[in-house]
Amino acid sequence: MTPDAVISLGRSSLEIVMILAGPILLFGLVAGVLVSLLQALTQIHDMTLTFIPKIAATILALALFGSWMLQRLISFTVNLYQSIPTLVH
């Protein structure tokens, strides 16, 4: 296995991780900002108030993007397994 192959495999792995984590993190970020804005406007600073909207946003993101994320992960895994003979010689 050449150093170029290792770098390419690592790069594609990091890309798929960022692509798969992106929607979930983005939904959580938006929910966190909205809750923080609501807390700043109402002067209610309860720590438990921040968790429930973030969890709900994460579940919503998984419900909306879960099948797409699974398709991308399956495609990446199949391509990885199919490239094993070319990586090891």
C-alpha positions as MATLAB code, in Angstrom:
seq = 'MTPDAVISLGRSSLEIVMILAGPILLFGLVAGVLVSLLQALTQIHDMTLTFIPKIAATILALALFGSWMLQRLISFTVNLYQSIPTLVH';
ca = [
       0.000    0.000    0.000;
       1.568    3.243   -1.117;
       1.576    6.442    0.901;
      -0.606    8.062   -1.756;
      -3.223    5.342   -1.345;
      -3.212    5.797    2.436;
      -3.623    9.557    2.098;
      -6.407    9.129   -0.451;
      -8.221    6.629    1.757;
      -7.862    8.872    4.807;
      -9.072   11.888    2.882;
     -12.138   10.112    1.524;
     -12.896    8.778    5.015;
     -12.749   12.262    6.505;
     -14.920   13.607    3.701;
     -17.629   11.010    4.294;
     -17.530   11.691    8.046;
     -18.009   15.423    7.478;
     -20.784   14.834    4.949;
     -22.638   12.470    7.275;
     -22.212   14.585   10.411;
     -23.015   17.887    8.695;
     -26.832   17.823    8.699;
     -27.068   16.628   12.294;
     -24.602   19.223   13.552;
     -26.255   21.970   11.526;
     -29.710   21.170   12.919;
     -28.279   21.098   16.455;
     -26.498   24.404   15.879;
     -29.635   26.120   14.607;
     -31.672   24.770   17.525;
     -29.004   25.946   19.989;
     -28.895   29.438   18.511;
     -32.683   29.732   18.539;
     -32.905   28.572   22.156;
     -30.114   30.966   23.166;
     -31.923   33.811   21.443;
     -35.155   32.872   23.205;
     -33.342   32.723   26.539;
     -31.754   36.122   25.954;
     -35.100   37.677   25.074;
     -37.048   36.191   27.977;
     -34.292   36.217   30.636;
     -35.003   32.529   31.344;
     -31.699   30.739   31.816;
     -32.570   27.157   32.598;
     -29.937   24.629   31.542;
     -32.496   21.900   30.875;
     -34.255   24.125   28.346;
     -31.339   23.807   25.920;
     -31.188   20.006   25.791;
     -34.694   19.104   24.646;
     -34.736   21.289   21.481;
     -31.271   20.042   20.508;
     -32.321   16.430   20.967;
     -35.505   17.072   18.990;
     -33.499   18.755   16.212;
     -31.096   15.813   16.100;
     -33.965   13.325   15.863;
     -35.575   15.441   13.136;
     -32.294   15.556   11.188;
     -31.921   11.778   11.482;
     -35.506   11.285   10.350;
     -35.064   13.580    7.356;
     -31.549   12.604    6.294;
     -31.178    9.111    7.754;
     -31.879    7.174    4.580;
     -29.631    9.456    2.527;
     -26.848    9.101    5.092;
     -27.211    5.328    5.110;
     -27.066    5.219    1.295;
     -23.847    7.285    1.311;
     -22.295    5.089    3.998;
     -23.223    1.872    2.191;
     -21.848    3.237   -1.078;
     -18.578    4.238    0.603;
     -18.250    0.835    2.290;
     -18.946   -1.094   -0.922;
     -16.394    1.013   -2.805;
     -13.871    0.472   -0.022;
     -14.334   -3.306   -0.044;
     -14.149   -3.397   -3.828;
     -10.888   -1.438   -3.794;
      -9.137   -3.809   -1.372;
      -7.511   -5.884   -4.151;
      -6.037   -2.753   -5.709;
      -4.828   -1.406   -2.350;
      -3.060   -4.603   -1.264;
      -0.707   -6.117   -3.803;
];
